[in-house]
């Protein structure tokens, strides 16, 4: 049972953010333990440069150990961030989990983006933008078990999330960002369309919580019609109207 399982380890989120300041600070990268919390477990975190370069903007981590004691469900690694690391735009680097110990298993997400925000990110009110590039408006789609939606999102400081709704805005699911934390990122999200009319709603969010206008797109999924003709070859015909 769950009570005696060492559990599974993953990053608690795919994006972590920290506000840059005139003094040095730390980014809190958290590791979530699920399924079970029995016994002490551990894992290691390593970082890789993106637009944030170590050691200028942050202190690189190479197999930094994170330990979770018996019964503990969240672990933390505090990564030092240099003073004035980000001044006007974001700087990003990536973190990767490896080497689970104590019987724990690694599960997705095992990679995360750490975003160093400029100070203006704490107060700015500019809304992000979002577009849908696929499927095209009013597209006719042959029946698929799944369909990949695609588009792009922009923000003056950095895009935090793109979210997609297939139920008229009742619930939104997080899409996958190609370059989270940057000012311009493409996104994708896989859905299972229904036969007939499908309407999707998409929105983007920045790190202050400003939300874009919701963009709506409607497309139609066609149902495959198979026609078989009994009798001599090439006899009979099918007329439109189905």
XYZ file of C-alpha atoms in Angstrom:
242
model
C 0.000 0.000 0.000
C 0.897 3.673 -0.140
C 1.886 3.684 3.504
C 4.906 1.473 2.879
C 5.932 2.765 -0.564
C 9.011 5.006 -0.905
C 7.022 6.806 -3.592
C 7.802 8.681 -6.770
C 9.815 11.883 -7.181
C 9.232 14.661 -9.719
C 9.597 18.409 -9.934
C 6.553 20.027 -8.305
C 6.103 22.182 -11.423
C 7.641 22.610 -14.863
C 8.434 26.290 -14.241
C 9.861 27.985 -11.139
C 10.351 31.729 -10.907
C 12.334 34.096 -8.710
C 12.312 37.892 -8.661
C 15.693 39.452 -9.289
C 16.756 42.248 -6.969
C 19.702 44.490 -6.122
C 20.771 41.900 -3.557
C 21.440 38.228 -4.112
C 18.540 35.821 -3.579
C 17.659 32.147 -4.075
C 15.319 30.225 -6.363
C 13.291 27.593 -4.504
C 13.101 24.534 -6.753
C 10.777 21.996 -5.146
C 10.535 18.243 -5.609
C 7.209 16.517 -4.978
C 6.926 12.993 -3.583
C 3.747 11.108 -4.457
C 2.179 7.620 -4.123
C 4.008 6.952 -0.857
C 6.221 8.649 1.747
C 7.745 5.634 3.509
C 11.398 5.896 4.442
C 14.066 8.386 3.575
C 14.621 8.978 -0.135
C 16.703 11.306 -2.239
C 17.546 12.547 -5.716
C 19.997 14.884 -7.413
C 19.523 18.114 -9.358
C 21.792 19.469 -12.089
C 21.429 22.738 -13.999
C 22.228 23.892 -17.532
C 22.598 27.402 -18.904
C 19.939 29.040 -21.033
C 19.832 32.816 -21.330
C 20.931 32.738 -17.681
C 24.642 31.964 -17.557
C 26.446 30.558 -14.522
C 28.098 32.003 -12.502
C 27.145 35.478 -13.765
C 23.410 35.057 -13.115
C 23.136 31.954 -10.902
C 25.231 29.283 -9.220
C 25.361 26.113 -11.292
C 24.347 22.851 -9.617
C 26.005 19.535 -10.459
C 24.278 16.527 -8.887
C 23.152 18.604 -5.904
C 21.607 16.235 -3.362
C 18.016 16.658 -2.142
C 16.860 14.452 0.740
C 13.312 13.750 1.917
C 12.958 12.113 5.321
C 10.386 9.453 6.201
C 6.879 10.894 5.887
C 8.029 14.028 4.035
C 6.311 14.758 0.702
C 8.192 17.876 -0.504
C 11.902 18.537 -0.881
C 13.610 21.823 -1.702
C 16.789 22.924 -3.418
C 17.675 26.606 -2.988
C 19.719 27.776 -5.975
C 21.677 31.038 -5.421
C 20.711 33.863 -7.799
C 23.176 36.726 -8.312
C 22.322 40.357 -7.546
C 20.750 42.152 -10.516
C 20.666 38.894 -12.480
C 17.710 40.119 -14.555
C 17.086 43.828 -15.081
C 14.631 44.342 -17.958
C 13.856 40.899 -19.429
C 13.833 37.378 -18.015
C 16.825 35.080 -17.830
C 16.173 31.317 -17.823
C 18.072 28.110 -17.089
C 16.986 24.500 -16.812
C 17.158 21.939 -14.010
C 17.115 18.147 -14.345
C 16.389 15.407 -11.785
C 18.446 12.220 -11.645
C 19.659 9.383 -9.423
C 16.662 8.635 -7.215
C 17.651 6.715 -4.090
C 15.977 4.954 -1.172
C 13.709 2.929 -3.456
C 11.955 5.959 -4.947
C 11.294 6.208 -8.683
C 11.610 9.266 -10.913
C 8.492 10.293 -12.852
C 7.736 13.257 -15.121
C 8.407 16.095 -14.968
C 12.108 15.461 -14.457
C 13.084 18.708 -16.178
C 12.022 22.228 -15.224
C 12.749 25.792 -16.269
C 13.914 28.336 -13.689
C 12.970 31.895 -14.660
C 14.767 34.892 -13.174
C 12.342 37.801 -13.433
C 13.252 41.488 -13.653
C 11.943 43.625 -10.752
C 9.215 45.120 -12.975
C 7.544 41.711 -13.146
C 6.216 42.274 -9.618
C 4.096 45.272 -10.563
C 3.557 45.352 -14.326
C 0.019 45.191 -15.703
C 0.587 44.505 -19.416
C -1.526 41.562 -20.529
C 0.089 38.768 -22.552
C -1.211 37.694 -25.953
C -1.973 34.318 -27.493
C -2.769 32.955 -30.949
C -3.941 29.621 -32.371
C -2.234 28.497 -35.575
C -3.584 24.961 -35.893
C -6.207 23.819 -36.641
C -7.238 26.653 -38.957
C -10.518 28.459 -38.287
C -13.498 26.366 -39.405
C -11.172 23.557 -40.481
C -12.552 20.163 -41.458
C -10.590 17.438 -39.657
C -10.839 13.748 -40.508
C -11.604 11.657 -37.472
C -8.602 11.328 -35.191
C -8.301 9.769 -31.787
C -6.174 12.787 -30.818
C -5.434 16.182 -32.339
C -2.501 18.462 -31.566
C -3.429 22.124 -31.150
C -0.658 24.639 -31.799
C -0.076 28.363 -31.461
C 2.140 31.032 -29.962
C 2.105 33.346 -26.954
C 3.845 36.641 -26.207
C 4.433 38.852 -23.169
C 6.504 41.976 -22.567
C 8.426 40.226 -19.754
C 7.754 36.490 -19.984
C 5.039 33.923 -20.709
C 4.172 31.767 -17.673
C 1.459 29.492 -19.021
C -0.838 28.826 -21.953
C -4.106 27.116 -21.053
C -6.708 25.389 -23.217
C -10.393 24.754 -22.550
C -12.656 22.384 -24.486
C -15.703 22.874 -22.228
C -16.581 26.536 -22.833
C -14.158 27.823 -20.228
C -15.331 25.687 -17.283
C -11.901 24.068 -16.966
C -8.524 24.960 -18.446
C -5.602 22.553 -18.937
C -1.984 23.677 -19.169
C -0.484 23.440 -22.652
C 3.191 22.633 -23.261
C 5.365 25.693 -23.864
C 8.418 25.334 -26.088
C 10.263 28.193 -24.332
C 8.601 28.953 -20.981
C 9.559 32.241 -19.361
C 10.570 33.908 -22.621
C 8.798 36.823 -24.305
C 7.698 34.711 -27.259
C 6.996 30.977 -27.160
C 5.145 28.461 -29.278
C 2.816 26.038 -27.500
C 1.078 22.724 -28.185
C -1.687 20.740 -26.538
C -3.228 17.378 -27.407
C -6.989 16.919 -27.224
C -9.476 14.208 -28.153
C -11.987 15.942 -30.453
C -15.618 14.908 -30.731
C -17.400 14.124 -33.981
C -18.998 17.304 -35.286
C -18.359 20.813 -34.002
C -15.480 21.418 -31.587
C -14.816 24.759 -29.911
C -11.551 25.470 -28.105
C -10.676 28.468 -25.945
C -7.078 29.464 -25.259
C -5.547 32.015 -22.890
C -2.031 32.926 -21.729
C -0.771 34.139 -18.352
C 2.332 36.023 -17.283
C 4.211 35.756 -13.983
C 2.226 38.572 -12.351
C -1.023 36.727 -13.092
C -2.096 39.041 -15.909
C -4.306 37.047 -18.294
C -4.717 37.531 -22.033
C -8.025 37.891 -23.792
C -9.470 34.438 -24.490
C -9.081 33.336 -28.109
C -11.745 31.001 -29.488
C -11.522 28.649 -32.451
C -14.121 26.318 -33.917
C -13.436 23.352 -36.186
C -15.393 20.324 -37.367
C -14.323 16.729 -37.068
C -15.714 14.568 -39.837
C -16.712 10.956 -39.361
C -15.266 8.551 -41.893
C -17.969 7.107 -44.178
C -17.165 3.755 -45.716
C -19.236 2.728 -48.736
C -19.245 -0.828 -50.044
C -21.131 -1.791 -53.188
C -22.543 -5.284 -53.571
C -22.900 -6.684 -57.048
C -20.939 -6.378 -60.287
C -17.828 -4.190 -60.207
C -18.392 -0.460 -60.761
C -22.150 -0.744 -60.453
C -24.126 1.683 -58.322
C -23.338 5.213 -57.161
C -23.341 7.427 -54.101
C -24.886 10.911 -54.130
C -23.952 13.744 -51.793
C -26.301 14.667 -48.995
C -24.932 12.529 -46.142
